[in-house]
Structure formats: structure tokens, C-alpha cells
Amino acid sequence: MVLATLLILELIIRAPAFTQGGFVSHDVAGILYSAMVFIDGGLPYVDTVELKAPGSFYLAWAFAGPEGRDVASFQIVANLWAMVGTCLVFGMMARARGLLAASVAGGVYVLQQPWLDSMDANYVIWANTFQVGAIAAVWRGPERQVSARVSDWVLAGVLAGAAALCKRQAGFVIFPLLWFAVAVGRRSDGRLKLWSPGVLGLVGGVALPFAAVVTHYAASGSAGAFLQGYAFNDWGWSYVAAGDGGAALLVEGVMATTFFLALPLGLIGGAGVHGIRGVREAVRRWGLMLGWLAATVLAAWIGGRLYKGYFALAMAPAAMLAGGAVVSFFRALRAQRRPRAGRRALRWLMAVAVAILIARGGLLLLHLRGARDVPRDAGGRRLAAHIEAHTDPDDTIWVWGWHLWDLYPLAGRMAGSSIYKSLGVLTPPNDDSWRRRAGPLRFEDSPRAALLLQELRASRPRYIVLGSTVPHREFQALRDYLATAYVRDRRVRVGRVEMWRLRDPRPKP
């Protein structure tokens, strides 16, 4: 009954994701475009210059309609998948600590997770439930710790591998799992056994989803391209290197973690201090959860941007630790017959602080839900409708601008270049963060800029669309090409977006 209530509440919270059917994050357009590449017979990293991990591309191929571009269907499946994560969090805590712990953990999760993942079909929403499932496969609670069954560790590995394929940072869940897989295989004399059955099961399970992707790429002779694009991506490494580091990252990381995980951390800090005696005992009993939380927070800090969505991976362990802390607190409360006045005052103060944090979480969620109810891609749909009406299905287009990526799936047209998205390719890596706005973009000349121009000259896209915030006037070679081969199409206007139509399209045979 409690779980059903939580799911109904979450369904109400996530309602815009089931009805709105538009692009919220333009990154999702990149996911759908990659599904279109699969359907067209191509491969990301081979036929496109790509940064992201490919797991979500396969999911879009499966769940975004027959053409891989149905964002409404993709969002519905993504949010249902997110609700599976709620069931896993509740179920793990109910099995481990009872209904109260499960209710607290599930309640915190339902209140906070839709805010962190923005109810969107982005990379993190897919990766998160996979990583929660990986923990659920082996964790048995603070008393029993973890499973000793090899099959459970294989399942955990498969789910952790799938999480890492959807978002690289989600793969950090493998580290606490690996440590506990080593611990469960401890010898009778207490020494650790590195290659225990649990470790072998976990490692083998992680390898399985990667082997499936490698096999798919190998069928086209491109296994190396996948490995290069996933593990040694120069675009990705430049993105990480451009972020904050050192003391600045430490300060910003602590502030961001406190801001995004304020409610569960408040419960852990307040209830845990009063309910748990001894840090060593807490670490011994909740070691996997603490390791999981530490790993996901560390993953969120990589690159120094500290975006809200990065902390969605940390909410499950934080909520579960909060549920355990609250139960420990109430047990300690029952054991104390007459607490001192100072302790009573401190508990009232803690209750007020938690109430404020709950109200804050509710307000943040209401604000996001209201914003989520309003379509954000109306301009893109107008542009896409115009392109679709004035092109043939096998014509190509090319866009420059993050907010214009939607045009590929909305219009159902492929890109005229392998560089279908340009942030960090034609311009430096984005420099915004969780509380700092991005600076003005500047064009960065490079071999990839020359490759783009070469491919555009060869493919002659019917439309080239330039966003209002991209530095297209600094890319003089592109401006010269537009002046000779294209003409401005002013029949539809959205802000300061420039639409260029091919002046003299080649006749079709």
C-alpha cells in the first residue's frame, strides 16, 4: 500500500513527461539522432563525431518509434523506467530495515529524483535505474551485507555495465561493488581473495553488455572505433580537462553536493548522529551504501561542472542511508526513557530543519513541474515543419546550435556532415557550471572545422540553420560558402535564427 501510494504520487509529479511530448533537453535530440543513424545503417563514432556513451542510442532505437525520432514515446518509457528505480529503492529498504525505512527512503527519492533528472529522457535517467538494479542484485541489508551467490554478482555486473554504457559516470558503481565482491570471497583466515567467484561473476557480467556492443560494431569491421570513441574519446578528455580543478573544485563540489542532496544529507546528519553509536559500526554495517554514495558523488564532480543531473546518480544511496538513519534514530529514541532538556531541544530543532528541507524540496519540484508543463521546442517545431515541407526525405540538413539539434528528429532529416552537433568541436568545451552561466561562444578553427566544410560541400544539405548564440560569423570559410551556394530563407522566423536554403539543388536522377 505504501509503495502504491508513492508510485501514484510520482506518477502525478511526472505527469508532464507523459503528456507534454516535447524536447526539454536538446541532448535528447542527439540521442534520437543516433537512433536514426542506426536505422539508416550507420554507427555512432564511425559515421558521426560523437562524445556520449551509446547505451541510450540503443534504447532510443528500441523505444523511440520505428524511425527512432518519437520523443513522446521515448519520454514515457524513460519515466516509467525511472519509477522502476523507486520500486527498487523501496524494496531494498523494506527487505533490509522494514516499512518505516522503506517509506522514508522511498519518500525522499520520489520527492527529489524527478527534480534531479528533470523528468527527461536524458542519459542519466536510463543509467540511474540500471545502477540501482546492480546494487539491488547483491545487497541484503546492514546485517547480512551482500549475497554470496555467483548468479547475483553476474546480474549486478550486467546491470552495472548497462549503466556505464548509458553514462560513463554511472560506471563508478562498479568500484564499491568490486570491493564487496572481494570481501564476500574472504578466506577462512580473514585474508582477501582477489579472484573470488563474486569478483569473477561481477567482472564477467560487466563485460557482457560491452561484448554485445563490440559484436555489433565488429560486424561492420568497426570494433576499434567503438573502443576508441567510448574509452579514449579526445572530445571527452578535453571536456574534462577544461573544467575546474584543485581547491576550487573541492569548494564548489561540497557546495553543490550540499545543495542538491540537502534533504537526505540532513536526515543522515541529524538522525544518524543521534541514532548510531560509533562511526566504525556505521561503516561496517552500511559500507556498500556509503561506498556507493561516495562513488556517485565523485562521479558528479568529474569535469567540475557539477550539473544538477549528475547528482541524480547519488540520490538512491543518499535516500536509503537517510531511511536507515531515521530508523536508527527512532530505535535510540525508544531506548532513552527520559532524555535531557538539551537533547529534546536539539531534536525539535532537527525536526524544524527537516521540515524546512522537505518544503524546499517540494517548492523546487513544483517550480520544475510548472516549467516542464510548458513546451520548450515550439520554435524548433515551426522550423522543422518548414524544412519537412520544402525537402524530400532523402535530403540532408545541417544545424549549428545546441537548441537546434531538435530539427534532425523533428524534421526526420539526416545531417549533411558527420559533425551533426558542434558544442566542443567548432567551439571550446562549455564553461558553464551548476551556478555559473556559460560565457559567449567563440569559433575554434581546427581540422574538424575543415572536415565539416569539406563534407558540407560534398553533401550539399538543402538547409543549413544557424543559431543566434553560435559564433558563425567568425567561421569565415562557412560564411563564404553560404554566400556562394545558399540563399536566406525568411519565410519562417524564430528569434535570430538564420535559415539558409540551397540555391541550386542538383536534379535528382
XYZ file of C-alpha atoms in Angstrom:
509
model
C 0.000 0.000 0.000
C 2.818 2.427 0.848
C 4.672 1.646 -2.354
C 1.483 2.036 -4.402
C 0.901 5.444 -2.787
C 4.450 6.529 -3.588
C 4.106 5.414 -7.205
C 0.799 7.263 -7.611
C 2.444 10.375 -6.152
C 5.395 10.006 -8.503
C 3.061 9.494 -11.436
C 1.341 12.777 -10.578
C 4.708 14.529 -10.221
C 5.974 13.161 -13.534
C 2.685 13.793 -15.354
C 4.128 16.419 -17.763
C 6.635 13.848 -19.028
C 3.757 11.565 -20.003
C 1.716 14.254 -21.762
C 3.928 17.129 -22.900
C 5.836 15.182 -25.555
C 8.441 17.804 -26.437
C 12.183 18.225 -26.088
C 13.241 19.518 -22.673
C 16.972 18.944 -23.021
C 18.307 19.151 -26.541
C 20.752 16.381 -25.618
C 17.792 14.030 -26.098
C 17.653 15.148 -29.732
C 21.234 13.920 -30.009
C 20.143 10.555 -28.594
C 17.309 10.272 -31.100
C 19.552 11.325 -33.969
C 21.935 8.496 -33.100
C 18.994 6.080 -33.192
C 18.215 7.474 -36.661
C 21.842 6.741 -37.603
C 21.391 3.112 -36.530
C 18.175 2.818 -38.555
C 19.920 4.402 -41.544
C 22.565 1.667 -41.384
C 25.290 3.754 -39.766
C 27.174 3.685 -36.478
C 27.947 6.448 -33.959
C 31.732 7.034 -33.650
C 32.060 5.758 -37.232
C 29.574 7.835 -39.208
C 29.283 10.624 -36.640
C 31.699 12.536 -34.439
C 30.322 11.569 -31.035
C 31.073 12.252 -27.370
C 28.341 10.418 -25.475
C 28.189 6.776 -24.407
C 25.995 4.745 -26.780
C 23.662 2.868 -24.420
C 20.864 5.429 -24.713
C 21.190 5.343 -28.500
C 20.273 1.661 -28.483
C 17.365 2.349 -26.133
C 16.089 5.073 -28.471
C 16.437 2.636 -31.353
C 14.144 0.299 -29.403
C 11.688 2.749 -27.818
C 11.551 5.937 -29.938
C 9.281 4.589 -32.647
C 10.035 2.867 -35.963
C 12.038 5.861 -37.215
C 13.875 6.458 -33.928
C 12.547 10.005 -33.557
C 9.373 9.760 -31.442
C 10.380 11.837 -28.433
C 6.972 11.494 -26.741
C 7.135 7.689 -26.628
C 10.780 7.801 -25.576
C 9.977 10.092 -22.635
C 7.123 7.897 -21.454
C 9.315 4.795 -21.369
C 12.142 6.761 -19.705
C 9.923 7.986 -16.878
C 8.388 4.556 -16.343
C 11.945 3.243 -16.146
C 12.726 5.904 -13.536
C 9.759 4.683 -11.485
C 11.237 1.179 -11.537
C 14.119 2.764 -9.623
C 11.643 3.897 -6.955
C 10.420 0.299 -6.594
C 13.986 -0.951 -6.215
C 14.877 1.645 -3.561
C 11.704 0.886 -1.602
C 12.116 -2.867 -1.955
C 15.740 -2.904 -0.815
C 14.969 -0.899 2.304
C 11.793 -2.828 3.118
C 13.730 -6.101 2.985
C 16.661 -4.709 4.930
C 15.121 -2.438 7.583
C 11.340 -2.617 7.413
C 8.446 -0.440 6.324
C 9.482 2.778 8.093
C 12.930 2.810 6.479
C 11.420 1.979 3.095
C 8.822 4.735 3.455
C 11.447 7.348 4.333
C 13.837 6.263 1.588
C 11.053 5.993 -0.996
C 9.528 9.311 0.044
C 12.840 11.159 -0.203
C 13.537 9.526 -3.548
C 10.129 10.400 -5.020
C 10.396 13.979 -3.797
C 13.923 14.583 -5.092
C 14.655 12.316 -8.061
C 12.168 13.855 -10.567
C 13.746 17.229 -9.823
C 17.282 15.953 -10.372
C 16.550 14.022 -13.579
C 14.167 16.781 -14.798
C 11.634 14.080 -15.797
C 13.519 13.979 -19.077
C 14.685 11.113 -21.293
C 18.303 12.158 -20.919
C 21.288 9.866 -20.389
C 21.124 9.876 -16.585
C 17.522 8.701 -16.297
C 18.413 5.497 -18.158
C 21.717 4.920 -16.381
C 20.361 5.503 -12.886
C 17.866 2.650 -12.673
C 20.454 0.264 -14.102
C 22.922 1.175 -11.350
C 20.250 0.928 -8.652
C 19.389 -2.511 -10.002
C 23.061 -3.511 -9.820
C 23.116 -2.785 -6.087
C 19.723 -4.421 -5.553
C 21.019 -7.634 -7.123
C 23.513 -8.240 -4.301
C 22.751 -6.017 -1.273
C 20.883 -7.786 1.515
C 20.875 -5.155 4.252
C 23.154 -3.928 7.046
C 23.075 -7.255 8.873
C 23.536 -9.723 6.002
C 25.504 -7.260 3.837
C 25.766 -8.861 0.358
C 24.828 -12.042 -1.466
C 27.289 -14.883 -1.866
C 25.555 -16.292 -4.957
C 27.606 -16.003 -8.129
C 24.478 -15.542 -10.264
C 23.581 -12.428 -8.261
C 27.030 -10.975 -8.942
C 26.722 -11.738 -12.645
C 23.380 -9.897 -12.702
C 24.906 -6.974 -10.805
C 27.714 -6.834 -13.352
C 25.353 -6.876 -16.325
C 23.298 -4.019 -14.871
C 26.392 -2.015 -13.886
C 27.780 -2.482 -17.396
C 24.494 -1.310 -18.897
C 24.590 1.761 -16.615
C 28.145 2.560 -17.756
C 27.070 2.200 -21.390
C 24.307 4.753 -20.829
C 26.500 7.211 -18.929
C 30.163 6.717 -18.197
C 29.961 8.240 -14.703
C 27.344 5.644 -13.740
C 30.051 3.033 -14.148
C 31.560 4.254 -10.867
C 29.076 1.946 -9.128
C 31.399 -0.888 -10.164
C 34.047 0.216 -7.630
C 32.069 -0.328 -4.390
C 30.593 -3.488 -5.904
C 34.064 -4.776 -6.695
C 35.273 -4.087 -3.168
C 32.387 -6.017 -1.657
C 32.781 -8.818 -4.183
C 36.351 -9.182 -2.906
C 35.165 -9.036 0.714
C 32.494 -11.709 0.265
C 35.179 -14.053 -1.038
C 37.348 -13.570 2.056
C 39.308 -16.686 3.027
C 38.733 -18.544 6.264
C 41.898 -16.969 7.694
C 40.480 -13.485 7.038
C 42.719 -12.637 4.088
C 41.170 -11.160 0.959
C 40.892 -13.276 -2.154
C 41.073 -11.036 -5.195
C 39.689 -13.543 -7.658
C 36.725 -14.878 -5.732
C 33.649 -16.255 -7.539
C 31.860 -12.986 -6.762
C 34.605 -10.937 -8.426
C 34.650 -13.195 -11.467
C 30.859 -13.044 -11.709
C 30.841 -9.251 -11.432
C 33.618 -8.721 -13.976
C 32.093 -11.233 -16.364
C 28.684 -9.605 -16.015
C 30.095 -6.130 -16.730
C 31.775 -7.488 -19.853
C 28.574 -8.936 -21.322
C 26.787 -5.705 -22.424
C 30.080 -4.308 -23.719
C 30.672 -7.529 -25.646
C 27.245 -7.162 -27.249
C 28.060 -3.642 -28.466
C 31.531 -4.677 -29.654
C 29.959 -7.533 -31.592
C 27.527 -5.132 -33.267
C 30.374 -2.840 -34.293
C 32.631 -5.737 -35.277
C 30.017 -6.919 -37.795
C 30.903 -3.771 -39.772
C 34.607 -4.013 -39.025
C 34.420 -1.082 -36.601
C 35.047 -2.590 -33.167
C 38.101 -0.377 -32.756
C 36.056 2.737 -33.487
C 33.693 1.908 -30.626
C 36.521 1.275 -28.172
C 38.252 4.490 -29.247
C 35.052 6.525 -29.078
C 33.924 5.165 -25.726
C 37.148 4.878 -23.751
C 39.648 7.201 -25.448
C 37.444 9.957 -26.791
C 39.565 13.099 -27.279
C 36.429 15.261 -27.212
C 35.547 13.808 -23.801
C 39.023 14.209 -22.356
C 39.175 17.859 -23.491
C 35.783 18.419 -21.829
C 37.053 17.025 -18.518
C 40.363 18.901 -18.718
C 38.618 22.234 -19.311
C 36.723 22.057 -16.004
C 37.674 23.432 -12.608
C 40.214 21.562 -10.514
C 42.097 21.713 -7.254
C 40.784 23.729 -4.330
C 38.146 25.446 -6.468
C 36.604 22.077 -7.377
C 36.670 20.967 -3.748
C 34.818 24.066 -2.572
C 32.320 24.026 -5.429
C 31.846 20.270 -5.092
C 30.994 20.463 -1.403
C 28.588 23.346 -2.029
C 26.864 21.610 -4.947
C 26.589 18.291 -3.099
C 25.071 20.034 -0.098
C 22.639 21.937 -2.305
C 21.414 19.036 -4.438
C 21.380 16.377 -1.702
C 20.340 18.647 1.164
C 17.293 16.645 2.304
C 18.844 13.152 2.543
C 22.114 14.527 3.906
C 20.162 16.491 6.518
C 18.352 13.340 7.592
C 21.573 11.337 7.662
C 23.386 14.016 9.633
C 20.579 14.750 12.080
C 19.111 11.307 12.668
C 22.414 9.492 12.260
C 24.221 11.496 14.922
C 21.525 10.648 17.464
C 20.742 7.117 16.354
C 24.059 5.461 15.540
C 26.758 4.872 18.111
C 30.184 4.755 16.574
C 31.366 5.651 13.111
C 33.135 2.311 12.674
C 29.920 0.418 13.356
C 28.032 2.534 10.825
C 30.696 1.981 8.180
C 30.790 -1.752 8.847
C 27.034 -2.169 8.512
C 26.340 0.346 5.733
C 29.649 0.100 3.892
C 28.239 -0.680 0.447
C 25.731 2.162 0.661
C 28.397 4.611 1.836
C 30.777 3.452 -0.874
C 28.031 3.786 -3.464
C 27.226 7.326 -2.314
C 30.920 8.303 -2.314
C 31.429 6.837 -5.801
C 28.446 8.644 -7.303
C 29.344 11.965 -5.688
C 32.906 11.607 -7.001
C 31.469 10.861 -10.450
C 29.333 14.021 -10.253
C 32.433 16.078 -9.525
C 34.347 14.955 -12.631
C 34.851 17.857 -15.006
C 33.934 20.470 -12.397
C 30.574 21.461 -13.934
C 28.524 19.851 -11.149
C 25.284 19.950 -13.105
C 22.055 19.048 -11.338
C 21.516 15.905 -13.391
C 24.891 14.485 -12.376
C 23.659 14.176 -8.777
C 20.668 12.077 -9.848
C 23.026 9.088 -9.653
C 23.692 9.850 -5.962
C 20.085 10.190 -4.796
C 19.322 6.469 -4.364
C 22.158 5.715 -1.903
C 21.564 9.031 -0.127
C 17.829 8.307 0.279
C 18.493 4.760 1.507
C 21.043 5.934 4.051
C 18.523 8.536 5.197
C 15.916 5.803 5.691
C 18.364 3.726 7.724
C 19.395 6.736 9.814
C 15.786 7.599 10.680
C 15.077 4.033 11.831
C 18.230 4.039 13.965
C 17.160 7.358 15.428
C 13.727 6.100 16.468
C 15.242 2.964 17.969
C 17.613 5.086 20.032
C 14.703 7.328 20.994
C 12.713 4.397 22.382
C 15.729 3.208 24.375
C 16.015 6.555 26.186
C 13.329 6.867 28.835
C 13.816 10.497 29.778
C 16.152 12.497 27.514
C 17.752 15.649 28.830
C 16.249 19.033 28.059
C 19.133 19.981 25.782
C 18.747 16.818 23.757
C 14.985 17.379 23.473
C 15.583 20.912 22.207
C 18.118 19.640 19.698
C 15.595 17.121 18.384
C 12.952 19.779 17.958
C 15.474 21.909 16.115
C 16.304 18.942 13.886
C 12.600 18.389 13.187
C 12.175 22.029 12.142
C 15.247 21.834 9.895
C 13.961 18.658 8.205
C 10.538 20.255 7.699
C 12.216 23.235 6.026
C 14.243 20.932 3.770
C 11.107 18.998 2.795
C 9.296 22.246 1.999
C 12.295 23.426 -0.024
C 12.335 20.181 -1.996
C 8.624 20.488 -2.680
C 8.974 24.065 -3.912
C 11.861 23.177 -6.223
C 9.831 20.297 -7.595
C 6.737 22.433 -8.118
C 8.817 25.026 -9.973
C 10.324 22.383 -12.245
C 6.969 20.715 -12.822
C 5.433 24.033 -13.844
C 8.289 24.723 -16.241
C 8.094 21.163 -17.545
C 4.422 21.639 -18.404
C 5.308 24.365 -20.930
C 6.604 23.189 -24.341
C 10.166 24.358 -24.914
C 10.535 23.299 -28.529
C 7.722 25.278 -30.196
C 10.199 27.315 -32.258
C 12.058 24.206 -33.318
C 8.823 22.560 -34.404
C 7.990 25.557 -36.613
C 11.409 25.387 -38.250
C 11.181 21.609 -38.634
C 7.730 21.802 -40.234
C 9.069 24.301 -42.777
C 12.091 22.111 -43.555
C 9.964 18.990 -43.868
C 7.577 20.754 -46.245
C 10.355 22.003 -48.530
C 12.649 18.971 -48.650
C 12.448 15.334 -49.662
C 13.001 12.522 -47.107
C 16.446 11.711 -48.514
C 17.613 15.354 -48.422
C 20.066 16.315 -45.691
C 20.275 19.376 -43.472
C 22.871 20.763 -41.067
C 22.374 22.868 -37.945
C 24.725 24.783 -35.685
C 23.418 25.403 -32.205
C 22.519 23.204 -29.220
C 18.866 24.289 -29.280
C 18.639 23.375 -32.982
C 19.594 19.698 -32.632
C 15.841 19.027 -32.308
C 15.456 19.707 -36.040
C 17.001 16.385 -37.058
C 14.393 14.159 -35.384
C 11.538 16.664 -35.698
C 12.022 17.036 -39.453
C 13.183 13.452 -39.950
C 16.259 14.551 -41.897
C 19.823 13.304 -41.545
C 22.800 15.615 -41.148
C 24.942 16.561 -44.122
C 28.085 16.050 -42.033
C 29.448 13.580 -39.513
C 29.710 16.620 -37.214
C 25.989 16.880 -36.506
C 26.489 18.644 -33.172
C 29.236 21.148 -32.645
C 29.491 22.141 -28.968
C 33.102 21.439 -28.045
C 34.011 20.698 -31.681
C 33.684 24.011 -33.516
C 33.809 25.859 -30.196
C 35.727 25.200 -26.946
C 34.131 22.940 -24.302
C 31.254 24.611 -22.481
C 32.383 26.588 -19.443
C 29.128 26.875 -17.511
C 28.521 25.053 -14.236
C 25.763 24.351 -11.729
C 25.632 28.031 -10.763
C 27.681 29.834 -13.432
C 26.253 30.849 -16.799
C 28.151 29.978 -19.948
C 30.338 32.636 -21.480
C 29.945 33.756 -25.098
C 30.915 31.055 -27.577
C 33.874 31.603 -29.860
C 34.809 29.752 -33.014
C 37.846 27.490 -32.742
C 39.493 26.636 -36.038
C 40.655 23.034 -36.221
C 40.962 20.054 -38.590
C 37.366 19.186 -37.696
C 36.200 22.582 -38.933
C 37.924 21.843 -42.224
C 36.320 18.376 -42.272
C 32.906 19.922 -41.722
C 33.293 22.301 -44.637
C 34.561 19.503 -46.853
C 31.569 17.312 -46.005
C 29.076 20.146 -46.479
C 30.472 20.901 -49.930
C 30.165 17.226 -50.854
C 26.684 16.579 -49.418
C 25.140 19.992 -50.215
C 22.465 19.984 -47.489
C 19.170 21.507 -48.601
C 19.073 23.635 -45.455
C 21.745 25.000 -43.142
C 20.353 26.529 -39.949
C 22.470 28.752 -37.689
C 21.575 29.567 -34.095
C 21.598 33.040 -32.627
C 24.254 32.299 -29.981
C 26.822 30.404 -32.063
C 29.816 32.326 -33.493
C 29.024 31.582 -37.141
C 30.260 34.988 -38.256
C 33.735 34.044 -37.007
C 33.773 30.956 -39.258
C 34.590 32.938 -42.395
C 35.012 29.921 -44.663
C 31.474 28.800 -43.822
C 30.099 32.300 -44.434
C 31.838 32.380 -47.825
C 30.351 29.002 -48.743
C 26.871 30.146 -47.722
C 27.234 33.336 -49.777
C 28.063 31.386 -52.935
C 25.847 28.294 -52.634
C 22.911 29.293 -50.403
C 20.280 31.980 -50.042
C 18.494 33.161 -46.884
C 15.034 31.686 -46.399
C 12.979 34.223 -44.451
C 9.582 32.553 -44.809
C 9.684 31.367 -41.205
C 11.399 33.270 -38.423
C 12.281 32.171 -34.903
C 14.251 34.762 -32.972
C 17.558 35.496 -34.682
C 17.953 32.032 -36.178
C 19.252 32.115 -39.754
C 17.865 29.630 -42.287
C 19.867 29.137 -45.473
C 18.366 27.256 -48.429
C 20.492 25.611 -51.120
C 20.481 27.969 -54.097
C 20.742 25.421 -56.898
C 19.904 21.877 -55.771
C 21.150 19.159 -58.061
C 18.395 17.496 -60.046
C 17.529 14.023 -58.843
C 18.272 11.182 -61.277
